Amino acid sequence: MSDIATLDNELMRLFSSAPDLVADPFPLFRLLREEHPVHDAGAFVLISRYALIKDAFLDPENLSSQTQRAGTSRVEAARAALDTDEHRRMFDYIVGIERTMLTFSDGAEHARLRDVAAKLFTPRRIAQLEDSTQELTDSLLDQLAAEGDVADFDAFASQLPALVIGNLLGVPAADAPLLIDWGAKIMANLFGGQGPTVLEEGYEGHRAFGDYIGTVMTRYRETGEAQAEAAEALLHAASIGLIGDEQLSAMFREMLLGGFETTRISLLGTVFELMRNRDQWRALCADPSLATSAFEEGLRVFGSAQWSARIPVVDMELEGVHIPADKTCILMLGAANRDPAVFEDPDRFDIGRANVRQHLAFAVGKHYCLGQALARLEGRIALHALATRFPDAELAIPADEVRYAGNALFRRVAALPIRLGGDRRAS
């Protein structure tokens, strides 16, 4: 790929979620990082080196998280690409919801909303979820084993985080399939560019999710029974004016979405990497206490989101590239987490990597992921149980036949058929 025009064409294909680049974006990420670490691609500026991205996360005063507001280059480009009034209406509806979310806030507003949300993820609350998460893990593995010789690990990876975050927020377990379906549609559309069908499904997912949350909130208020301490905390914050109804709905939506779909992606990706790197799987089975670092390495190598975004509040220059205010900067996490300046032999999946927690999957600074402790709890428990109970587990198909779903931002394994082998717990 010798010229900028060819590179920009590949980037257009990436942001349109071309299947080959969803399956393997990392050669393109490597090219960006090594030859074009700050690259102006028209509607975006892509930043792909670890040090530059970390600095961007640590500079919220100059690099805003309000990437969904009107006038930013990405929002304007995505909207301009739509060719009907109906699709523009759907786009505006979705972006309007996203603007109310904690993720896309800044300054005092971000501090206020984050203070409310942080009360959902205190160390005490996370510790209280240990036993129930273990019970759910064991039950879901029982169900997986009951499927027969070959089972799709996505049945486990999709349900565990949905049930755990549902427990935290008082959502009935029976509603988990609805959340999984709506969440996949919403996440597939996030960032746009995948065509009208994905936009329409994302819109319907948001509408259904919003109606569901409205029903749940009404029931909580009418009965006075939130069913969960964390939900009570959100309702209390609304009752004393810390957040309005619109922000209450947005926070509930964001906690549910962020609490299961990204963890699903990470669990699937980590188990896939373990299954195709047999030396690492054997190391985990020999010492299941490595489950914590195995999940971290899965976050680094496979990821949960392949990029994040920021908006300069003033004109700036980075590595000789002029970046005007309001031009969207795409922070290429998938490239940074394989930066050889930070990670030795970065393309190797190594669960014994000493500095694995330096990855940027959860960001750093004021926007560090609030749900990271919950995701890590789920990852640790799930991988420990899988390695302990099913040490003979293996892929049921060749690794190169595994297919991908989602989009380029939230790429995930579409299905992961594994042959579990005997259950050591039953013997």
PDB file of N, CA, C and O in Angstrom, residues 264-322:
ATOM      1  N   ARG A 264     -19.277  -9.211  26.159  1.00  0.00           N
ATOM      2  CA  ARG A 264     -19.498 -10.342  25.258  1.00  0.00           C
ATOM      3  C   ARG A 264     -18.391 -10.427  24.218  1.00  0.00           C
ATOM      4  O   ARG A 264     -17.819 -11.501  23.964  1.00  0.00           O
ATOM      5  N   ILE A 265     -18.075  -9.294  23.586  1.00  0.00           N
ATOM      6  CA  ILE A 265     -17.018  -9.249  22.574  1.00  0.00           C
ATOM      7  C   ILE A 265     -15.688  -9.720  23.160  1.00  0.00           C
ATOM      8  O   ILE A 265     -14.976 -10.531  22.554  1.00  0.00           O
ATOM      9  N   SER A 266     -15.367  -9.227  24.351  1.00  0.00           N
ATOM     10  CA  SER A 266     -14.080  -9.547  24.968  1.00  0.00           C
ATOM     11  C   SER A 266     -13.992 -11.015  25.383  1.00  0.00           C
ATOM     12  O   SER A 266     -12.947 -11.653  25.216  1.00  0.00           O
ATOM     13  N   LEU A 267     -15.074 -11.545  25.945  1.00  0.00           N
ATOM     14  CA  LEU A 267     -15.082 -12.961  26.336  1.00  0.00           C
ATOM     15  C   LEU A 267     -14.915 -13.864  25.118  1.00  0.00           C
ATOM     16  O   LEU A 267     -14.108 -14.809  25.128  1.00  0.00           O
ATOM     17  N   LEU A 268     -15.690 -13.606  24.080  1.00  0.00           N
ATOM     18  CA  LEU A 268     -15.572 -14.404  22.864  1.00  0.00           C
ATOM     19  C   LEU A 268     -14.170 -14.317  22.279  1.00  0.00           C
ATOM     20  O   LEU A 268     -13.574 -15.332  21.899  1.00  0.00           O
ATOM     21  N   GLY A 269     -13.648 -13.091  22.196  1.00  0.00           N
ATOM     22  CA  GLY A 269     -12.326 -12.902  21.612  1.00  0.00           C
ATOM     23  C   GLY A 269     -11.240 -13.588  22.413  1.00  0.00           C
ATOM     24  O   GLY A 269     -10.323 -14.206  21.847  1.00  0.00           O
ATOM     25  N   THR A 270     -11.320 -13.491  23.733  1.00  0.00           N
ATOM     26  CA  THR A 270     -10.295 -14.110  24.572  1.00  0.00           C
ATOM     27  C   THR A 270     -10.321 -15.630  24.452  1.00  0.00           C
ATOM     28  O   THR A 270      -9.269 -16.273  24.317  1.00  0.00           O
ATOM     29  N   VAL A 271     -11.508 -16.225  24.494  1.00  0.00           N
ATOM     30  CA  VAL A 271     -11.595 -17.688  24.369  1.00  0.00           C
ATOM     31  C   VAL A 271     -11.145 -18.138  22.978  1.00  0.00           C
ATOM     32  O   VAL A 271     -10.460 -19.164  22.835  1.00  0.00           O
ATOM     33  N   PHE A 272     -11.476 -17.365  21.951  1.00  0.00           N
ATOM     34  CA  PHE A 272     -10.991 -17.687  20.609  1.00  0.00           C
ATOM     35  C   PHE A 272      -9.473 -17.686  20.570  1.00  0.00           C
ATOM     36  O   PHE A 272      -8.841 -18.617  20.033  1.00  0.00           O
ATOM     37  N   GLU A 273      -8.849 -16.652  21.149  1.00  0.00           N
ATOM     38  CA  GLU A 273      -7.383 -16.597  21.162  1.00  0.00           C
ATOM     39  C   GLU A 273      -6.793 -17.766  21.950  1.00  0.00           C
ATOM     40  O   GLU A 273      -5.774 -18.347  21.561  1.00  0.00           O
ATOM     41  N   LEU A 274      -7.416 -18.134  23.055  1.00  0.00           N
ATOM     42  CA  LEU A 274      -6.938 -19.270  23.842  1.00  0.00           C
ATOM     43  C   LEU A 274      -7.075 -20.580  23.068  1.00  0.00           C
ATOM     44  O   LEU A 274      -6.170 -21.433  23.104  1.00  0.00           O
ATOM     45  N   MET A 275      -8.178 -20.731  22.364  1.00  0.00           N
ATOM     46  CA  MET A 275      -8.404 -21.979  21.635  1.00  0.00           C
ATOM     47  C   MET A 275      -7.427 -22.146  20.470  1.00  0.00           C
ATOM     48  O   MET A 275      -7.029 -23.263  20.138  1.00  0.00           O
ATOM     49  N   ARG A 276      -7.047 -21.025  19.829  1.00  0.00           N
ATOM     50  CA  ARG A 276      -6.143 -21.176  18.687  1.00  0.00           C
ATOM     51  C   ARG A 276      -4.674 -21.018  19.060  1.00  0.00           C
ATOM     52  O   ARG A 276      -3.804 -21.241  18.221  1.00  0.00           O
ATOM     53  N   ASN A 277      -4.401 -20.645  20.280  1.00  0.00           N
ATOM     54  CA  ASN A 277      -3.027 -20.610  20.802  1.00  0.00           C
ATOM     55  C   ASN A 277      -2.949 -21.682  21.893  1.00  0.00           C
ATOM     56  O   ASN A 277      -3.057 -21.379  23.086  1.00  0.00           O
ATOM     57  N   ARG A 278      -2.735 -22.924  21.475  1.00  0.00           N
ATOM     58  CA  ARG A 278      -2.885 -24.056  22.389  1.00  0.00           C
ATOM     59  C   ARG A 278      -1.889 -24.027  23.531  1.00  0.00           C
ATOM     60  O   ARG A 278      -2.188 -24.517  24.638  1.00  0.00           O
ATOM     61  N   ASP A 279      -0.703 -23.474  23.312  1.00  0.00           N
ATOM     62  CA  ASP A 279       0.249 -23.386  24.412  1.00  0.00           C
ATOM     63  C   ASP A 279      -0.274 -22.488  25.526  1.00  0.00           C
ATOM     64  O   ASP A 279      -0.085 -22.774  26.719  1.00  0.00           O
ATOM     65  N   GLN A 280      -0.991 -21.433  25.137  1.00  0.00           N
ATOM     66  CA  GLN A 280      -1.550 -20.521  26.136  1.00  0.00           C
ATOM     67  C   GLN A 280      -2.752 -21.151  26.850  1.00  0.00           C
ATOM     68  O   GLN A 280      -2.944 -20.951  28.054  1.00  0.00           O
ATOM     69  N   TRP A 281      -3.547 -21.913  26.122  1.00  0.00           N
ATOM     70  CA  TRP A 281      -4.664 -22.624  26.749  1.00  0.00           C
ATOM     71  C   TRP A 281      -4.142 -23.650  27.753  1.00  0.00           C
ATOM     72  O   TRP A 281      -4.648 -23.758  28.871  1.00  0.00           O
ATOM     73  N   ARG A 282      -3.106 -24.377  27.359  1.00  0.00           N
ATOM     74  CA  ARG A 282      -2.536 -25.376  28.291  1.00  0.00           C
ATOM     75  C   ARG A 282      -1.952 -24.699  29.523  1.00  0.00           C
ATOM     76  O   ARG A 282      -2.055 -25.217  30.642  1.00  0.00           O
ATOM     77  N   ALA A 283      -1.344 -23.521  29.333  1.00  0.00           N
ATOM     78  CA  ALA A 283      -0.784 -22.790  30.479  1.00  0.00           C
ATOM     79  C   ALA A 283      -1.893 -22.362  31.432  1.00  0.00           C
ATOM     80  O   ALA A 283      -1.737 -22.448  32.660  1.00  0.00           O
ATOM     81  N   LEU A 284      -3.024 -21.922  30.892  1.00  0.00           N
ATOM     82  CA  LEU A 284      -4.146 -21.515  31.736  1.00  0.00           C
ATOM     83  C   LEU A 284      -4.737 -22.718  32.466  1.00  0.00           C
ATOM     84  O   LEU A 284      -5.066 -22.624  33.657  1.00  0.00           O
ATOM     85  N   CYS A 285      -4.876 -23.829  31.785  1.00  0.00           N
ATOM     86  CA  CYS A 285      -5.425 -25.026  32.425  1.00  0.00           C
ATOM     87  C   CYS A 285      -4.506 -25.530  33.529  1.00  0.00           C
ATOM     88  O   CYS A 285      -4.976 -26.036  34.565  1.00  0.00           O
ATOM     89  N   ALA A 286      -3.190 -25.403  33.328  1.00  0.00           N
ATOM     90  CA  ALA A 286      -2.231 -25.836  34.345  1.00  0.00           C
ATOM     91  C   ALA A 286      -2.253 -24.911  35.554  1.00  0.00           C
ATOM     92  O   ALA A 286      -1.982 -25.337  36.687  1.00  0.00           O
ATOM     93  N   ASP A 287      -2.580 -23.642  35.319  1.00  0.00           N
ATOM     94  CA  ASP A 287      -2.617 -22.660  36.406  1.00  0.00           C
ATOM     95  C   ASP A 287      -3.791 -21.709  36.177  1.00  0.00           C
ATOM     96  O   ASP A 287      -3.623 -20.620  35.622  1.00  0.00           O
ATOM     97  N   PRO A 288      -5.012 -22.108  36.588  1.00  0.00           N
ATOM     98  CA  PRO A 288      -6.193 -21.266  36.343  1.00  0.00           C
ATOM     99  C   PRO A 288      -6.141 -19.887  36.994  1.00  0.00           C
ATOM    100  O   PRO A 288      -6.947 -19.018  36.645  1.00  0.00           O
ATOM    101  N   SER A 289      -5.189 -19.675  37.922  1.00  0.00           N
ATOM    102  CA  SER A 289      -5.054 -18.333  38.497  1.00  0.00           C
ATOM    103  C   SER A 289      -4.593 -17.318  37.453  1.00  0.00           C
ATOM    104  O   SER A 289      -4.657 -16.115  37.687  1.00  0.00           O
ATOM    105  N   LEU A 290      -4.149 -17.818  36.289  1.00  0.00           N
ATOM    106  CA  LEU A 290      -3.768 -16.922  35.196  1.00  0.00           C
ATOM    107  C   LEU A 290      -4.987 -16.366  34.459  1.00  0.00           C
ATOM    108  O   LEU A 290      -4.839 -15.631  33.491  1.00  0.00           O
ATOM    109  N   ALA A 291      -6.189 -16.707  34.917  1.00  0.00           N
ATOM    110  CA  ALA A 291      -7.401 -16.241  34.244  1.00  0.00           C
ATOM    111  C   ALA A 291      -7.458 -14.719  34.171  1.00  0.00           C
ATOM    112  O   ALA A 291      -7.908 -14.149  33.173  1.00  0.00           O
ATOM    113  N   THR A 292      -7.001 -14.052  35.220  1.00  0.00           N
ATOM    114  CA  THR A 292      -7.024 -12.580  35.229  1.00  0.00           C
ATOM    115  C   THR A 292      -6.173 -12.015  34.109  1.00  0.00           C
ATOM    116  O   THR A 292      -6.625 -11.173  33.322  1.00  0.00           O
ATOM    117  N   SER A 293      -4.927 -12.471  34.007  1.00  0.00           N
ATOM    118  CA  SER A 293      -4.036 -11.940  32.971  1.00  0.00           C
ATOM    119  C   SER A 293      -4.456 -12.427  31.584  1.00  0.00           C
ATOM    120  O   SER A 293      -4.239 -11.721  30.593  1.00  0.00           O
ATOM    121  N   ALA A 294      -5.072 -13.614  31.505  1.00  0.00           N
ATOM    122  CA  ALA A 294      -5.555 -14.093  30.211  1.00  0.00           C
ATOM    123  C   ALA A 294      -6.636 -13.157  29.667  1.00  0.00           C
ATOM    124  O   ALA A 294      -6.660 -12.839  28.472  1.00  0.00           O
ATOM    125  N   PHE A 295      -7.547 -12.720  30.535  1.00  0.00           N
ATOM    126  CA  PHE A 295      -8.594 -11.810  30.090  1.00  0.00           C
ATOM    127  C   PHE A 295      -8.004 -10.462  29.682  1.00  0.00           C
ATOM    128  O   PHE A 295      -8.427  -9.874  28.673  1.00  0.00           O
ATOM    129  N   GLU A 296      -7.012  -9.982  30.427  1.00  0.00           N
ATOM    130  CA  GLU A 296      -6.354  -8.724  30.060  1.00  0.00           C
ATOM    131  C   GLU A 296      -5.682  -8.835  28.692  1.00  0.00           C
ATOM    132  O   GLU A 296      -5.746  -7.917  27.874  1.00  0.00           O
ATOM    133  N   GLU A 297      -5.040  -9.982  28.441  1.00  0.00           N
ATOM    134  CA  GLU A 297      -4.376 -10.158  27.149  1.00  0.00           C
ATOM    135  C   GLU A 297      -5.402 -10.258  26.026  1.00  0.00           C
ATOM    136  O   GLU A 297      -5.156  -9.788  24.911  1.00  0.00           O
ATOM    137  N   GLY A 298      -6.560 -10.845  26.314  1.00  0.00           N
ATOM    138  CA  GLY A 298      -7.624 -10.852  25.323  1.00  0.00           C
ATOM    139  C   GLY A 298      -8.104  -9.449  25.004  1.00  0.00           C
ATOM    140  O   GLY A 298      -8.363  -9.117  23.842  1.00  0.00           O
ATOM    141  N   LEU A 299      -8.212  -8.613  26.032  1.00  0.00           N
ATOM    142  CA  LEU A 299      -8.591  -7.213  25.812  1.00  0.00           C
ATOM    143  C   LEU A 299      -7.554  -6.497  24.960  1.00  0.00           C
ATOM    144  O   LEU A 299      -7.890  -5.670  24.105  1.00  0.00           O
ATOM    145  N   ARG A 300      -6.286  -6.807  25.185  1.00  0.00           N
ATOM    146  CA  ARG A 300      -5.216  -6.148  24.421  1.00  0.00           C
ATOM    147  C   ARG A 300      -5.199  -6.611  22.973  1.00  0.00           C
ATOM    148  O   ARG A 300      -5.182  -5.793  22.042  1.00  0.00           O
ATOM    149  N   VAL A 301      -5.215  -7.919  22.755  1.00  0.00           N
ATOM    150  CA  VAL A 301      -5.024  -8.477  21.419  1.00  0.00           C
ATOM    151  C   VAL A 301      -6.301  -8.418  20.583  1.00  0.00           C
ATOM    152  O   VAL A 301      -6.271  -8.053  19.408  1.00  0.00           O
ATOM    153  N   PHE A 302      -7.440  -8.788  21.174  1.00  0.00           N
ATOM    154  CA  PHE A 302      -8.697  -8.821  20.428  1.00  0.00           C
ATOM    155  C   PHE A 302      -9.486  -7.539  20.622  1.00  0.00           C
ATOM    156  O   PHE A 302     -10.050  -6.988  19.678  1.00  0.00           O
ATOM    157  N   GLY A 303      -9.536  -7.061  21.865  1.00  0.00           N
ATOM    158  CA  GLY A 303     -10.193  -5.795  22.166  1.00  0.00           C
ATOM    159  C   GLY A 303     -11.680  -5.940  22.410  1.00  0.00           C
ATOM    160  O   GLY A 303     -12.273  -6.998  22.247  1.00  0.00           O
ATOM    161  N   SER A 304     -12.275  -4.835  22.827  1.00  0.00           N
ATOM    162  CA  SER A 304     -13.726  -4.736  22.921  1.00  0.00           C
ATOM    163  C   SER A 304     -14.216  -3.685  21.929  1.00  0.00           C
ATOM    164  O   SER A 304     -15.209  -3.884  21.238  1.00  0.00           O
ATOM    165  N   ALA A 305     -13.513  -2.569  21.832  1.00  0.00           N
ATOM    166  CA  ALA A 305     -13.761  -1.552  20.803  1.00  0.00           C
ATOM    167  C   ALA A 305     -12.424  -1.244  20.138  1.00  0.00           C
ATOM    168  O   ALA A 305     -11.392  -1.168  20.814  1.00  0.00           O
ATOM    169  N   GLN A 306     -12.431  -1.085  18.842  1.00  0.00           N
ATOM    170  CA  GLN A 306     -11.182  -0.884  18.110  1.00  0.00           C
ATOM    171  C   GLN A 306     -10.739   0.578  18.059  1.00  0.00           C
ATOM    172  O   GLN A 306      -9.616   0.857  17.692  1.00  0.00           O
ATOM    173  N   TRP A 307     -11.612   1.480  18.430  1.00  0.00           N
ATOM    174  CA  TRP A 307     -11.194   2.879  18.515  1.00  0.00           C
ATOM    175  C   TRP A 307     -12.126   3.660  19.419  1.00  0.00           C
ATOM    176  O   TRP A 307     -13.196   3.194  19.801  1.00  0.00           O
ATOM    177  N   SER A 308     -11.696   4.853  19.780  1.00  0.00           N
ATOM    178  CA  SER A 308     -12.497   5.825  20.503  1.00  0.00           C
ATOM    179  C   SER A 308     -12.369   7.128  19.727  1.00  0.00           C
ATOM    180  O   SER A 308     -11.699   7.173  18.692  1.00  0.00           O
ATOM    181  N   ALA A 309     -13.010   8.185  20.193  1.00  0.00           N
ATOM    182  CA  ALA A 309     -12.958   9.438  19.437  1.00  0.00           C
ATOM    183  C   ALA A 309     -12.909  10.637  20.381  1.00  0.00           C
ATOM    184  O   ALA A 309     -13.398  10.578  21.502  1.00  0.00           O
ATOM    185  N   ARG A 310     -12.308  11.694  19.901  1.00  0.00           N
ATOM    186  CA  ARG A 310     -12.249  12.968  20.607  1.00  0.00           C
ATOM    187  C   ARG A 310     -12.351  14.105  19.601  1.00  0.00           C
ATOM    188  O   ARG A 310     -12.079  13.924  18.419  1.00  0.00           O
ATOM    189  N   ILE A 311     -12.729  15.300  20.099  1.00  0.00           N
ATOM    190  CA  ILE A 311     -12.905  16.483  19.260  1.00  0.00           C
ATOM    191  C   ILE A 311     -12.043  17.617  19.811  1.00  0.00           C
ATOM    192  O   ILE A 311     -12.219  18.012  20.980  1.00  0.00           O
ATOM    193  N   PRO A 312     -11.113  18.160  19.031  1.00  0.00           N
ATOM    194  CA  PRO A 312     -10.348  19.317  19.518  1.00  0.00           C
ATOM    195  C   PRO A 312     -11.276  20.515  19.735  1.00  0.00           C
ATOM    196  O   PRO A 312     -12.144  20.791  18.912  1.00  0.00           O
ATOM    197  N   VAL A 313     -11.078  21.202  20.846  1.00  0.00           N
ATOM    198  CA  VAL A 313     -11.903  22.386  21.108  1.00  0.00           C
ATOM    199  C   VAL A 313     -11.299  23.635  20.465  1.00  0.00           C
ATOM    200  O   VAL A 313     -11.979  24.650  20.300  1.00  0.00           O
ATOM    201  N   VAL A 314     -10.017  23.571  20.117  1.00  0.00           N
ATOM    202  CA  VAL A 314      -9.341  24.644  19.386  1.00  0.00           C
ATOM    203  C   VAL A 314      -8.469  23.996  18.309  1.00  0.00           C
ATOM    204  O   VAL A 314      -8.194  22.804  18.357  1.00  0.00           O
ATOM    205  N   ASP A 315      -8.041  24.790  17.347  1.00  0.00           N
ATOM    206  CA  ASP A 315      -7.103  24.270  16.347  1.00  0.00           C
ATOM    207  C   ASP A 315      -5.842  23.771  17.051  1.00  0.00           C
ATOM    208  O   ASP A 315      -5.378  24.379  18.028  1.00  0.00           O
ATOM    209  N   MET A 316      -5.301  22.676  16.565  1.00  0.00           N
ATOM    210  CA  MET A 316      -4.090  22.130  17.170  1.00  0.00           C
ATOM    211  C   MET A 316      -3.228  21.485  16.089  1.00  0.00           C
ATOM    212  O   MET A 316      -3.663  21.289  14.955  1.00  0.00           O
ATOM    213  N   GLU A 317      -2.004  21.189  16.463  1.00  0.00           N
ATOM    214  CA  GLU A 317      -1.086  20.496  15.556  1.00  0.00           C
ATOM    215  C   GLU A 317      -0.503  19.302  16.290  1.00  0.00           C
ATOM    216  O   GLU A 317      -0.116  19.404  17.456  1.00  0.00           O
ATOM    217  N   LEU A 318      -0.452  18.166  15.606  1.00  0.00           N
ATOM    218  CA  LEU A 318       0.070  16.951  16.205  1.00  0.00           C
ATOM    219  C   LEU A 318       0.939  16.235  15.188  1.00  0.00           C
ATOM    220  O   LEU A 318       0.484  15.918  14.082  1.00  0.00           O
ATOM    221  N   GLU A 319       2.196  16.036  15.552  1.00  0.00           N
ATOM    222  CA  GLU A 319       3.153  15.365  14.656  1.00  0.00           C
ATOM    223  C   GLU A 319       3.169  16.023  13.272  1.00  0.00           C
ATOM    224  O   GLU A 319       3.261  15.355  12.241  1.00  0.00           O
ATOM    225  N   GLY A 320       3.074  17.354  13.271  1.00  0.00           N
ATOM    226  CA  GLY A 320       3.134  18.096  12.018  1.00  0.00           C
ATOM    227  C   GLY A 320       1.838  18.156  11.239  1.00  0.00           C
ATOM    228  O   GLY A 320       1.788  18.760  10.162  1.00  0.00           O
ATOM    229  N   VAL A 321       0.765  17.554  11.774  1.00  0.00           N
ATOM    230  CA  VAL A 321      -0.534  17.560  11.082  1.00  0.00           C
ATOM    231  C   VAL A 321      -1.440  18.590  11.747  1.00  0.00           C
ATOM    232  O   VAL A 321      -1.642  18.552  12.965  1.00  0.00           O
ATOM    233  N   HIS A 322      -1.963  19.521  10.944  1.00  0.00           N
ATOM    234  CA  HIS A 322      -2.887  20.526  11.461  1.00  0.00           C
ATOM    235  C   HIS A 322      -4.263  19.899  11.642  1.00  0.00           C
ATOM    236  O   HIS A 322      -4.807  19.260  10.730  1.00  0.00           O
TER     237      HIS A 322
END
